[in-house]
Tab-separated table of C-alpha atoms in Angstrom:
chain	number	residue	atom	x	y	z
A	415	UNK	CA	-15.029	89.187	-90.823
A	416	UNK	CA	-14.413	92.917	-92.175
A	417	UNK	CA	-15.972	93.248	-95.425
A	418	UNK	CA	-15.303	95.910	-98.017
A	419	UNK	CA	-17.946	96.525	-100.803
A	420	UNK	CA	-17.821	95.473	-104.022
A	421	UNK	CA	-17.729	97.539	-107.009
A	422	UNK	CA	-21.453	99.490	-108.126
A	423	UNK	CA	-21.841	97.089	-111.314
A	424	UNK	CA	-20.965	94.042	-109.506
A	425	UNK	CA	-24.245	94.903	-106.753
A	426	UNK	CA	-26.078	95.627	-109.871
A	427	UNK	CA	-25.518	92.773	-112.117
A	428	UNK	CA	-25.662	90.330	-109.392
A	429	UNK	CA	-29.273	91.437	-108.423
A	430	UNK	CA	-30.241	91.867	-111.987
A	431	UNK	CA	-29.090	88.041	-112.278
A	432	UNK	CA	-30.752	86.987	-109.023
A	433	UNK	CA	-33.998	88.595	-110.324
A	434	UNK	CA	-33.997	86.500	-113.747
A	435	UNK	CA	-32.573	83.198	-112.122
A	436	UNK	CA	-35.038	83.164	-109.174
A	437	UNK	CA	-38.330	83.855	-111.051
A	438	UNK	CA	-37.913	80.550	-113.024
A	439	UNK	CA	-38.521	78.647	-110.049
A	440	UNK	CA	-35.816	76.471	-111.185
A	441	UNK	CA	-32.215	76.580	-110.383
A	442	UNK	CA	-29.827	74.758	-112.275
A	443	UNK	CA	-26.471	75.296	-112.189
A	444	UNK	CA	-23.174	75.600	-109.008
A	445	UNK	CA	-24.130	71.494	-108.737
A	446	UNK	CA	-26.112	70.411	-111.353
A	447	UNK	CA	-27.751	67.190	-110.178
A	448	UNK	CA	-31.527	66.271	-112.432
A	449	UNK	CA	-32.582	64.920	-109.401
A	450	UNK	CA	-32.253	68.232	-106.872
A	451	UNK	CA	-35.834	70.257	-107.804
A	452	UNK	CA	-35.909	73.244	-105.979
A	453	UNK	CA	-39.234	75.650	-104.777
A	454	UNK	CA	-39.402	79.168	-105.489
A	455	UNK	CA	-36.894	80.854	-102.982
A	456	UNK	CA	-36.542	82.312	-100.663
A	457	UNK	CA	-37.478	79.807	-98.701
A	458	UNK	CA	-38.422	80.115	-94.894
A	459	UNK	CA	-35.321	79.923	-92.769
A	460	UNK	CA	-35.592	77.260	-90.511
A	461	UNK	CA	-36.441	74.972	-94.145
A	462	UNK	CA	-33.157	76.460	-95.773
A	463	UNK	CA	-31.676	75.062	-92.217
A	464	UNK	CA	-32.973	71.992	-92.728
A	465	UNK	CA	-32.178	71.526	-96.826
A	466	UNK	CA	-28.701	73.008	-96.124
A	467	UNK	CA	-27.983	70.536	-93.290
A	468	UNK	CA	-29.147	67.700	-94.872
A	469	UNK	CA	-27.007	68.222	-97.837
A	470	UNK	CA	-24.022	69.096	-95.600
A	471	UNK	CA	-24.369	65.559	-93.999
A	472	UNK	CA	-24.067	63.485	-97.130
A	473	UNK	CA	-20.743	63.941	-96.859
A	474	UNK	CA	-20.410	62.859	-93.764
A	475	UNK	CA	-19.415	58.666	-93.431
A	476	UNK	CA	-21.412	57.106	-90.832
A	477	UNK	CA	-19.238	55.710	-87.609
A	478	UNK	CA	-19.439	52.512	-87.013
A	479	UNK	CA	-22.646	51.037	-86.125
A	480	UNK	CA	-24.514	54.538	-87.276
A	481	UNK	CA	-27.296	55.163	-89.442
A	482	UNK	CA	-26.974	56.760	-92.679
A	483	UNK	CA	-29.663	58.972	-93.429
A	484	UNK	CA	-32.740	58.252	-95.942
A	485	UNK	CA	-31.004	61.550	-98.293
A	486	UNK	CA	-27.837	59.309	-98.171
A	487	UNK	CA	-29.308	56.345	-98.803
A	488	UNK	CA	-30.927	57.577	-101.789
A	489	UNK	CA	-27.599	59.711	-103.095
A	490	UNK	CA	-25.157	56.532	-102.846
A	491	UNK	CA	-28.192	54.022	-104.463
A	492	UNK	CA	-28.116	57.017	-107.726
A	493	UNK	CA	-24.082	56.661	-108.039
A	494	UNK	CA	-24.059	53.059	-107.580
A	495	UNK	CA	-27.258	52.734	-110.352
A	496	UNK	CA	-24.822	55.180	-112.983
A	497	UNK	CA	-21.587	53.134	-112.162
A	498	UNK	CA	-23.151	49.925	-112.795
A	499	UNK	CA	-24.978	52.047	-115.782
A	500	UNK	CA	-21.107	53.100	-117.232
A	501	UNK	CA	-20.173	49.459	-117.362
A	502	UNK	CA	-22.977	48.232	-119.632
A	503	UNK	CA	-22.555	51.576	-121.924
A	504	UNK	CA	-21.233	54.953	-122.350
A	505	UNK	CA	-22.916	57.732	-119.999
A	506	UNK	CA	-25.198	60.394	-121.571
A	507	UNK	CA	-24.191	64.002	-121.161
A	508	UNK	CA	-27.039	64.582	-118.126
A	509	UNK	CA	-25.990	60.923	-116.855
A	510	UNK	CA	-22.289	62.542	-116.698
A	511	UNK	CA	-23.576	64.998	-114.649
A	512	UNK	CA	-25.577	63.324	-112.555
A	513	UNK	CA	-22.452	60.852	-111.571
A	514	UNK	CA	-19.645	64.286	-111.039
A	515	UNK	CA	-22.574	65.547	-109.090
A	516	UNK	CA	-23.521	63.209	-106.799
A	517	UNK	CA	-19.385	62.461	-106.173
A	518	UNK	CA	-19.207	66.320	-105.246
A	519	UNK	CA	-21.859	65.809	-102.852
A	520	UNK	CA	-20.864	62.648	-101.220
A	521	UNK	CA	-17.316	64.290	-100.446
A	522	UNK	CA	-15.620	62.668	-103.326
A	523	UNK	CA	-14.351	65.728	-105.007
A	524	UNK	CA	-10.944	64.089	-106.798
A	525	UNK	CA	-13.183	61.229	-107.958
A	526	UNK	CA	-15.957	63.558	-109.367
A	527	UNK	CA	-12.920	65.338	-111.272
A	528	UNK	CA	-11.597	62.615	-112.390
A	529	UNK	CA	-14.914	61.263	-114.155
A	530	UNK	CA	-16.193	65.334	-115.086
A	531	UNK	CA	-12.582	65.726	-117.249
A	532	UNK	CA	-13.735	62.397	-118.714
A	533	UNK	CA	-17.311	63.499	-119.821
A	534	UNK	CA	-15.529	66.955	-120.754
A	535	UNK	CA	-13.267	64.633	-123.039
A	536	UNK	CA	-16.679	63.038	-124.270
A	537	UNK	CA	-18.953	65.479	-124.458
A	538	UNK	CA	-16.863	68.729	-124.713
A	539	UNK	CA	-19.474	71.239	-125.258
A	540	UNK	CA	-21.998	70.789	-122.569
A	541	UNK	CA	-22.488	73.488	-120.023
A	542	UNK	CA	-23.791	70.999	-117.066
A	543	UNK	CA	-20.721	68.643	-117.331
A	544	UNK	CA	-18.230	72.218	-117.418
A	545	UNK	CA	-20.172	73.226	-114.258
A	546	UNK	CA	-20.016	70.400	-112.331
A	547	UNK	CA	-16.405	70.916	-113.474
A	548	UNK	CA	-16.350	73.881	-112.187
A	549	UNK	CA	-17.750	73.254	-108.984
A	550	UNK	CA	-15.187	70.164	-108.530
A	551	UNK	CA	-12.110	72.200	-108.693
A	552	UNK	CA	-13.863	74.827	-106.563
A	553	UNK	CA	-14.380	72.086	-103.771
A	554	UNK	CA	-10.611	71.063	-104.278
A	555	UNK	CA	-9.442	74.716	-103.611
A	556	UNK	CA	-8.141	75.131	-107.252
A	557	UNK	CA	-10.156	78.513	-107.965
A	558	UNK	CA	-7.936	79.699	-111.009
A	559	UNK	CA	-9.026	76.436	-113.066
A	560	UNK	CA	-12.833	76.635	-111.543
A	561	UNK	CA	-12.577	80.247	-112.990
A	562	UNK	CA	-11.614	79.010	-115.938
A	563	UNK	CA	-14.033	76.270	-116.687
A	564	UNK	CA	-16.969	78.347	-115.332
A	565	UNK	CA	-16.276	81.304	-117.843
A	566	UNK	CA	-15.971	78.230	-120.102
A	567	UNK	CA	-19.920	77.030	-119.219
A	568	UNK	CA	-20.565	80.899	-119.234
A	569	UNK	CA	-20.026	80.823	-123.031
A	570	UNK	CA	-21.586	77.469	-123.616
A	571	UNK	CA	-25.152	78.009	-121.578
A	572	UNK	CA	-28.339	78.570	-122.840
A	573	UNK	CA	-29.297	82.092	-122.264
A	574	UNK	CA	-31.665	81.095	-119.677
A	575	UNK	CA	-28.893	79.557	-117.323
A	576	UNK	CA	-26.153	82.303	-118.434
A	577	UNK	CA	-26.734	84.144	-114.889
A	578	UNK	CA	-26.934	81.136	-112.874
A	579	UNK	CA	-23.165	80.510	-113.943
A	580	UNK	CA	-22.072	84.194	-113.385
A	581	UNK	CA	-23.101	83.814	-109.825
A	582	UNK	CA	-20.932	81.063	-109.362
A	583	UNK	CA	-18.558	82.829	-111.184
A	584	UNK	CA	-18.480	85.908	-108.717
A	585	UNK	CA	-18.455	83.604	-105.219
A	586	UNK	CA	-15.094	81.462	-106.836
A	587	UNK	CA	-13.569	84.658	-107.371
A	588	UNK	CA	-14.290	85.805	-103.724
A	589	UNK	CA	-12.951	82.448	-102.374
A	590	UNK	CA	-9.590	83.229	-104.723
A	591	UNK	CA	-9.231	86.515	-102.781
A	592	UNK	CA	-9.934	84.918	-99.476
A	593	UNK	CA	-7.228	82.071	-100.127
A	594	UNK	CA	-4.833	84.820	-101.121
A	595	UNK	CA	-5.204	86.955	-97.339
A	596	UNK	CA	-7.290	89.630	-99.535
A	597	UNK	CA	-10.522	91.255	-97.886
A	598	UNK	CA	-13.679	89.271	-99.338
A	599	UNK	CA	-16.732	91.464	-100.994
A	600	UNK	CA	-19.852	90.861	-99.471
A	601	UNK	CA	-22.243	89.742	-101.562
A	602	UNK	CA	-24.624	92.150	-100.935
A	603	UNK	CA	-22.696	95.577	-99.639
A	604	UNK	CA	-24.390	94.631	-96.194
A	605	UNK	CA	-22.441	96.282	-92.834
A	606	UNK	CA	-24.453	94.774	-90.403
A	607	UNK	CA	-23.643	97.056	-87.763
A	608	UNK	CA	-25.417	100.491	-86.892
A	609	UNK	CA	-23.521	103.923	-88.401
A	610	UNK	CA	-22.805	103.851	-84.385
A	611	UNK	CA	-20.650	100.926	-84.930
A	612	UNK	CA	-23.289	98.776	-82.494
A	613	UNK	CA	-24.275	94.887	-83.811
A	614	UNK	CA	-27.790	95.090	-84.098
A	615	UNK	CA	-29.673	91.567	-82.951
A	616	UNK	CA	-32.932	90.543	-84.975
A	617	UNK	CA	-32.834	93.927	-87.506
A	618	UNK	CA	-30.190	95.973	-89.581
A	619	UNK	CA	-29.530	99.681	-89.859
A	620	UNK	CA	-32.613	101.234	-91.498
A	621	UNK	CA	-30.245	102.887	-93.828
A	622	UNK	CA	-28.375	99.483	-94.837
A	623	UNK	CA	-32.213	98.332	-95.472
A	624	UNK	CA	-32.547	100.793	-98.609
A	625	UNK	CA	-29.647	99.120	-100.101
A	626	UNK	CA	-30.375	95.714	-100.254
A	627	UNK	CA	-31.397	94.000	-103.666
A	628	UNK	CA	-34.461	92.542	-103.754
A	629	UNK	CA	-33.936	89.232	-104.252
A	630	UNK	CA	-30.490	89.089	-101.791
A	631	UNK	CA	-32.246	86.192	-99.531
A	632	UNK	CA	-32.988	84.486	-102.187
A	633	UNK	CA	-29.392	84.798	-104.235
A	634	UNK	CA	-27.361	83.590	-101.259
A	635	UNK	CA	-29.569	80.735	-100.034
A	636	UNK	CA	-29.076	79.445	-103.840
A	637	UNK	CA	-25.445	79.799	-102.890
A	638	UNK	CA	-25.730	78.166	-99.402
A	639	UNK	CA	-27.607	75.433	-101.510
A	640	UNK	CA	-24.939	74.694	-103.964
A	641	UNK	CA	-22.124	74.650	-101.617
A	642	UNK	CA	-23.255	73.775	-97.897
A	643	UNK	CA	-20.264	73.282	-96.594
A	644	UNK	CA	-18.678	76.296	-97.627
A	645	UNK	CA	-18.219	77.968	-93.636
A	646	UNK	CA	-17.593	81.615	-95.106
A	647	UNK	CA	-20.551	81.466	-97.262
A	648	UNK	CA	-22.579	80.083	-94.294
A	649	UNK	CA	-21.178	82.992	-91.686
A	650	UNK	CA	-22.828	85.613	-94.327
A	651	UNK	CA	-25.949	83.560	-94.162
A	652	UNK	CA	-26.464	84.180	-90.756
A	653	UNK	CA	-25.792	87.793	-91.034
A	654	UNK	CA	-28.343	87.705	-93.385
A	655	UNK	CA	-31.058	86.077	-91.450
A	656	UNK	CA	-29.988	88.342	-88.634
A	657	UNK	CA	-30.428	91.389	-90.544
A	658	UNK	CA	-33.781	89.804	-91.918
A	659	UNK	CA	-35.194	89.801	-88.223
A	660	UNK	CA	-34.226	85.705	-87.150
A	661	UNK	CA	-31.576	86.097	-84.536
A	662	UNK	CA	-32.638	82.828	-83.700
A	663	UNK	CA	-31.918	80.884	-86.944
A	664	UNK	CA	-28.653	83.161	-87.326
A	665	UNK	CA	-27.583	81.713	-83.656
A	666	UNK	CA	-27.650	78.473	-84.838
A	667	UNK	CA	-25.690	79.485	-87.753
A	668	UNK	CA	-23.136	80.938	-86.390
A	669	UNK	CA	-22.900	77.890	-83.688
A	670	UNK	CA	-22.600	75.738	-86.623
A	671	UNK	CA	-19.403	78.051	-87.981
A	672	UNK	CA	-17.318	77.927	-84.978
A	673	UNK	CA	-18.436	74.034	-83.899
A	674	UNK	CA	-18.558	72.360	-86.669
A	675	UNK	CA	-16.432	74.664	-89.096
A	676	UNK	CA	-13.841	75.932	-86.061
A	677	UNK	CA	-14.275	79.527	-87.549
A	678	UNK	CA	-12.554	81.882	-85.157
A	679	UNK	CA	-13.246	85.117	-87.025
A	680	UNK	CA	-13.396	87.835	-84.210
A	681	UNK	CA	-16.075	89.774	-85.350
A	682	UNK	CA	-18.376	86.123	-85.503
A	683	UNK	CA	-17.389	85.098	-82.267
A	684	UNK	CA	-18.732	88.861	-81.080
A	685	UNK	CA	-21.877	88.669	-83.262
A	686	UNK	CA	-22.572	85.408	-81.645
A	687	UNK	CA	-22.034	86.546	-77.663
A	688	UNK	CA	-24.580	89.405	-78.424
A	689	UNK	CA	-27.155	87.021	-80.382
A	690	UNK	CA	-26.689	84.621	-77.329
A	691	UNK	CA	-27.528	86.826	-74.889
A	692	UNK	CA	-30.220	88.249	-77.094
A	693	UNK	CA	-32.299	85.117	-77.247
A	694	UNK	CA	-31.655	84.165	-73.965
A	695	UNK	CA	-33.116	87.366	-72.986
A	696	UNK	CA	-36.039	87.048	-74.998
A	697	UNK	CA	-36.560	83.865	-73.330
A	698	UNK	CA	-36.742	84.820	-69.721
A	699	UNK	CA	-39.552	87.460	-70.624
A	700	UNK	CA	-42.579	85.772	-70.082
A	701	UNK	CA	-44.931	85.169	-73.306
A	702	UNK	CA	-42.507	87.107	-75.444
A	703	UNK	CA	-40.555	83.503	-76.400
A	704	UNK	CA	-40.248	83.491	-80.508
A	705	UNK	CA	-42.683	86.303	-80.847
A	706	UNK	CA	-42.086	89.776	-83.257
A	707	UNK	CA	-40.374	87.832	-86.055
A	708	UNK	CA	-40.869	90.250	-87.954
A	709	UNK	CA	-39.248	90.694	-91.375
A	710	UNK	CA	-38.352	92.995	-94.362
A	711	UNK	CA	-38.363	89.430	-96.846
A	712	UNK	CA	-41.223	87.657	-97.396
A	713	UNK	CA	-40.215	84.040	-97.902
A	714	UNK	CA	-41.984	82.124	-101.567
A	715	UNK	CA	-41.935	78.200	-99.886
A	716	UNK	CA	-41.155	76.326	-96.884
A	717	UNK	CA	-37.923	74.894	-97.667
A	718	UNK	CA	-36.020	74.651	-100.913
A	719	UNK	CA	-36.635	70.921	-101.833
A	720	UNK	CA	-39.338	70.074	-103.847
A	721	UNK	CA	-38.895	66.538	-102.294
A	722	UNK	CA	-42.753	65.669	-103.983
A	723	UNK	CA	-40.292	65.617	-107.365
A	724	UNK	CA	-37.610	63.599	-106.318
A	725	UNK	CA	-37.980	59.553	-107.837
A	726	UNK	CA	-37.341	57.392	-105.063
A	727	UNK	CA	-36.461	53.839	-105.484
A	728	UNK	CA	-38.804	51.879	-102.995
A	729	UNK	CA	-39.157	48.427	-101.978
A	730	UNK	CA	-42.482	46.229	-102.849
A	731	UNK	CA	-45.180	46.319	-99.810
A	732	UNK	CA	-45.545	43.103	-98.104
A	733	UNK	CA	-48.764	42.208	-96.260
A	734	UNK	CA	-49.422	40.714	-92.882
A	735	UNK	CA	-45.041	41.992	-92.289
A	736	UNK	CA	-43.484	45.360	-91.058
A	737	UNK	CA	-42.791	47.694	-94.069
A	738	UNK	CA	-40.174	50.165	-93.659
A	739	UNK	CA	-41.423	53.645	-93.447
A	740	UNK	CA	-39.423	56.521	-94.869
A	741	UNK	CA	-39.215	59.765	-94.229
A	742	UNK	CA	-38.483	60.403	-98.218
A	743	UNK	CA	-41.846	59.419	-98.784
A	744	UNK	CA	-43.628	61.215	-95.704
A	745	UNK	CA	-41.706	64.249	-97.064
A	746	UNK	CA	-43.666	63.797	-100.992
A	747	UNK	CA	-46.986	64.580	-98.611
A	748	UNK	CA	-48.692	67.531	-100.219
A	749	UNK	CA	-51.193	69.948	-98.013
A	750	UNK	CA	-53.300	72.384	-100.403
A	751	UNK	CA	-54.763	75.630	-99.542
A	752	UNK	CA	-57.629	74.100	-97.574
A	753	UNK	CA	-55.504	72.015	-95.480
A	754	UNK	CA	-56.283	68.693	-97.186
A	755	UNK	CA	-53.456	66.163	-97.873
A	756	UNK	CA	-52.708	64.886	-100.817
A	757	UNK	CA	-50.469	61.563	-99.684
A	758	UNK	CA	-48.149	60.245	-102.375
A	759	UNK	CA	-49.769	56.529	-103.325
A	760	UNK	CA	-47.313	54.214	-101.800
A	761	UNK	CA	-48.110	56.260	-98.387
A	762	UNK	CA	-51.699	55.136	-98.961
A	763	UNK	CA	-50.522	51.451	-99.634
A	764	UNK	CA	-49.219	51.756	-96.401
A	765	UNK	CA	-52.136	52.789	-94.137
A	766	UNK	CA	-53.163	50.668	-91.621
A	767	UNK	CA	-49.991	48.068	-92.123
A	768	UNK	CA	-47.581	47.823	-89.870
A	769	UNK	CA	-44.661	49.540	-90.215
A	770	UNK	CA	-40.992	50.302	-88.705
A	771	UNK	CA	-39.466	53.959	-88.840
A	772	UNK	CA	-36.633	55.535	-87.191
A	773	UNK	CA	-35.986	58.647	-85.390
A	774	UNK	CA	-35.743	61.214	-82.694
A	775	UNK	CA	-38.077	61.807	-80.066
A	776	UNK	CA	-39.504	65.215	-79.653
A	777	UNK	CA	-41.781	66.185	-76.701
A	778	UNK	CA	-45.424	67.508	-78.205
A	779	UNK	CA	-45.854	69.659	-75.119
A	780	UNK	CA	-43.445	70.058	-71.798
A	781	UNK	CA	-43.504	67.208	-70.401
A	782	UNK	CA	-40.497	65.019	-70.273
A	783	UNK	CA	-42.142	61.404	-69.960
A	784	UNK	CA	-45.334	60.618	-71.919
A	785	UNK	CA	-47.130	57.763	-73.762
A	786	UNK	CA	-47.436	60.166	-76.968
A	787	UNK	CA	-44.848	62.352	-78.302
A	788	UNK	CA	-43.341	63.401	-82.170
A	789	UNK	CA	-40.761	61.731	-84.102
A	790	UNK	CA	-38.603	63.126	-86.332
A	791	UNK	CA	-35.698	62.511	-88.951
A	792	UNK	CA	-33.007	64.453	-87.032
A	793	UNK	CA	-33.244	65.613	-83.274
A	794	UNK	CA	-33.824	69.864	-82.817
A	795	UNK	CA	-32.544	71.982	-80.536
A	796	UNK	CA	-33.993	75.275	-81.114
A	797	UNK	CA	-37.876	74.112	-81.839
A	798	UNK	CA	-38.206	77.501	-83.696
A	799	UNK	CA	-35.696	77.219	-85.946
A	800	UNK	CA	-35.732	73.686	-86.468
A	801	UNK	CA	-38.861	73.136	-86.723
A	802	UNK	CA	-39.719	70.334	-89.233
A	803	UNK	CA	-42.632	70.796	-91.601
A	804	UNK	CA	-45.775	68.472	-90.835
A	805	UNK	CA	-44.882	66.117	-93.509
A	806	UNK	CA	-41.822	65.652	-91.540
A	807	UNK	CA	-43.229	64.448	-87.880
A	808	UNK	CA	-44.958	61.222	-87.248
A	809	UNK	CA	-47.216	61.261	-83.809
A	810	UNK	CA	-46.336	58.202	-82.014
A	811	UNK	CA	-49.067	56.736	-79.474
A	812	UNK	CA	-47.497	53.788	-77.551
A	813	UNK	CA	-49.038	50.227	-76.727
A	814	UNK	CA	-50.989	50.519	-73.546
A	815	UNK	CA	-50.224	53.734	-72.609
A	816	UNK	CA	-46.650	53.025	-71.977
A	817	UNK	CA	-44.875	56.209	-70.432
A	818	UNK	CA	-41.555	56.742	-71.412
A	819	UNK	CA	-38.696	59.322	-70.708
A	820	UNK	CA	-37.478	61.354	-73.551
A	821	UNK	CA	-34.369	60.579	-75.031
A	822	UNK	CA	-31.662	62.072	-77.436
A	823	UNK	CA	-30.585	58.667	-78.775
A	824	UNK	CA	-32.033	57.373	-82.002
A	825	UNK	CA	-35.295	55.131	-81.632
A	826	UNK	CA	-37.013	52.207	-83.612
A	827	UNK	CA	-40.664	52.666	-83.669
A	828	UNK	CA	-43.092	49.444	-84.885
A	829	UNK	CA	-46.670	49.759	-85.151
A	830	UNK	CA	-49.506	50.689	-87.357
A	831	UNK	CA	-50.011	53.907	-89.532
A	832	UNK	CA	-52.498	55.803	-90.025
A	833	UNK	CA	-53.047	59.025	-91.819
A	834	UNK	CA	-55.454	62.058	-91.156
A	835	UNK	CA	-58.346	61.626	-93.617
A	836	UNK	CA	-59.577	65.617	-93.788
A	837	UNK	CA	-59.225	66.249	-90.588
A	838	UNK	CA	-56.949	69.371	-90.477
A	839	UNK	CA	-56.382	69.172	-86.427
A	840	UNK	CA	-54.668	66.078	-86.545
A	841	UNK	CA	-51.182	65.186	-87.638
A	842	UNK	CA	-50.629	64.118	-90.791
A	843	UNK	CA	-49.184	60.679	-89.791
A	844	UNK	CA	-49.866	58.613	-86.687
A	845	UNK	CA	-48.426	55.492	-85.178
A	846	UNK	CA	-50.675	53.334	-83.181
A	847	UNK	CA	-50.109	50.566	-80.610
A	848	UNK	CA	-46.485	51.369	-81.187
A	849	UNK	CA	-43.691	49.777	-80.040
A	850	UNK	CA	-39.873	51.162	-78.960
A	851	UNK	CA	-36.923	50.686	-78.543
A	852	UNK	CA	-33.422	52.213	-78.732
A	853	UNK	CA	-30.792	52.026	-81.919
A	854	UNK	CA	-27.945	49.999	-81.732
């Protein structure tokens, strides 16, 4: 995609407006939903990845006979709590929200602008409601009214969120030049090729570097956020991580536009071949794999979701049964400074009861059949850039040593948990005497 750069005060409010927004550690506005708490960003790559993925696949409807995920779960258990909640009485302004939100992120856009007019109707002067608004006709394509109802919650926000919205603002009127054959600005004035003309894999033109505002990770992974499944917004990503020296989290970005997007921009598809052969020639040198990851950002949290904030509605613990595990609550496991965890108190509950999880199994060293290996939420391919945090593997040690062959498919796992104690070389979470076997 050829980019042309935007004009001087554009760059300049738009990092001025980054620089406010981002060091208030909270980010509300684009989809305003009371239950999405963010950490400071930037966050670390591979945990923008895995925030952005997970919030891409709520709107995806499990086939037949698939498993929803635990973040779906818990989205489509909110809307159903606020519908039944609009038949006893009328919604409050944030419950308004809440409801257009969680419709925009579970891919029903007309719905969520159907009920958003409705609280607009209700509640006409409240900026969350105009946002979500905003955001609904932005999903639908219809950028002229989204431009109109987000100068609307422009005027209406406290002064604190007023920058939040103009970013918004600024990426619906990129995506009305886009739809109209026009030449996009890039967010950032980035060329991410060398005054040669030559893509540069894992680095940018030290040139380019001086130019960048400082908080330019952090602005577009708030974007990213907002709108996952926005492909154009997700191709400038990876340039971005590319240019911030992780050609192997901008690989799988870019796989992700042309795979699961179908983007056929040429100068992608060329970008891609060279980061391709890049990593795959980093790979063949021996003890260089994943090493030099160096960069010019230095990321403020692991991933964007502050999950330890998110209220999760979870079922009584039974004794002498299996409890269901989930990976919601593994994920509200804190680790301080001195490596100790701090386990959320239905985790603790848990310990030493036996419990059933699902997941994907994940080889802890290179062998491919073992008694002991990881589990985790969603399967990996790159290990670097997918990488789950601790609180988001379980170790699983099978009943009498069992060896078993790794698999891709989605696995049951029964048996006892325990957790670390202070012990900062083990995992956080271990399965004992466990039992397997595959998903229907």
């Amino acid at each position: 995609m050829q980019v042309c750069p935007p004009k001087f005060w554009i760059l300049k409010a738009l990092a001025l407006l980054a620089s406010l927004l981002l060091s208030q550690g909270a980010l509300i506005a684009g989809v305003y939903y009371s239950q999405e708490s963010y950490n400071e960003l930037p966050s670390q790559w591979r945990g923008l990845l895995m925030d952005q993925r997970q919030l891409r696949q709520l709107a995806v409807e499990p086939k037949p006979k698939q498993i929803s995920s635990e973040f779906r779960k818990k989205y489509l258990q909110d809307l159903s709590r606020l519908d039944k909640l609009s038949k006893e009485r009328k919604l409050l302004p944030e419950e308004f929200a809440d409801q257009g939100a969680l419709l925009i992120r579970l891919n029903q856009a007309p719905l969520a602008l159907e009920t958003l007019r409705k609280a607009d109707r209700e509640y006409p002067l409240n900026f969350r409601i105009l946002a979500n608004l905003s955001s609904a006709w932005q999903t639908l394509g219809e950028f002229d009214r989204a431009i109109q109802v987000s100068e609307q919650a422009i005027a209406l926000a406290p002064g604190k969120y007023v920058d939040a919205e103009k970013l918004q603002l600024f990426w619906i009127k990129q995506l009305k030049k886009q739809k109209a054959g026009q030449k996009t600005d890039n967010l950032f004035n980035l060329q991410f090729q060398s005054l040669e003309g030559k893509y540069i894999p894992g680095g940018i033109d030290p040139a380019q570097l001086k130019t960048i505002p400082k908080d330019a990770i952090a602005s577009v992974q708030l974007l990213a956020l907002w709108f996952p499944a926005d492909s154009l917004l997700l191709m400038q990503l990876a340039e971005i991580a590319n240019a911030s020296g992780d050609p192997e989290v901008a690989l799988a970005m870019m796989d992700g536009c042309v795979t699961e997007f179908g983007l056929r921009e040429g100068l992608l598809l060329e970008h891609r071949r060279i980061l391709k052969e890049y990593v795959q020639g980093r790979k063949t040198v021996k003890d260089e794999k994943h090493q030099d990851h160096k960069s010019w950002f230095v990321p403020k949290s692991l991933r964007p979701f502050a999950l330890d904030k998110m209220e999760l509605d979870l079922p009584p613990i039974k004794a002498n049964a299996v409890n269901l595990l989930p990976w919601l609550v593994l994920a509200q496991t804190q680790v301080d400074r001195k490596a100790l965890a701090q386990y959320p108190a239905y985790l603790k509950q848990l310990e030493n009861q036996k419990v059933q999880i699902e997941g994907h199994m994940q080889p802890v060293g290179e062998e491919n059949e073992s008694s002991t290996f990881l589990l985790l939420e969603n399967p990996v391919g790159c290990w670097y850039c997918e990488m789950p945090s601790l609180n988001g593997m379980v170790l699983i040690e099978l009943k009498d040593l069992k060896v078993v062959r790794m698999s891709r498919q989605t696995q049951i796992i029964k048996g006892k948990l325990q957790l670390r104690k202070d012990d900062p070389e083990k995992f956080l979470f271990t399965i004992l005497e466990a039992e397997m076997h595959q998903a229907p």
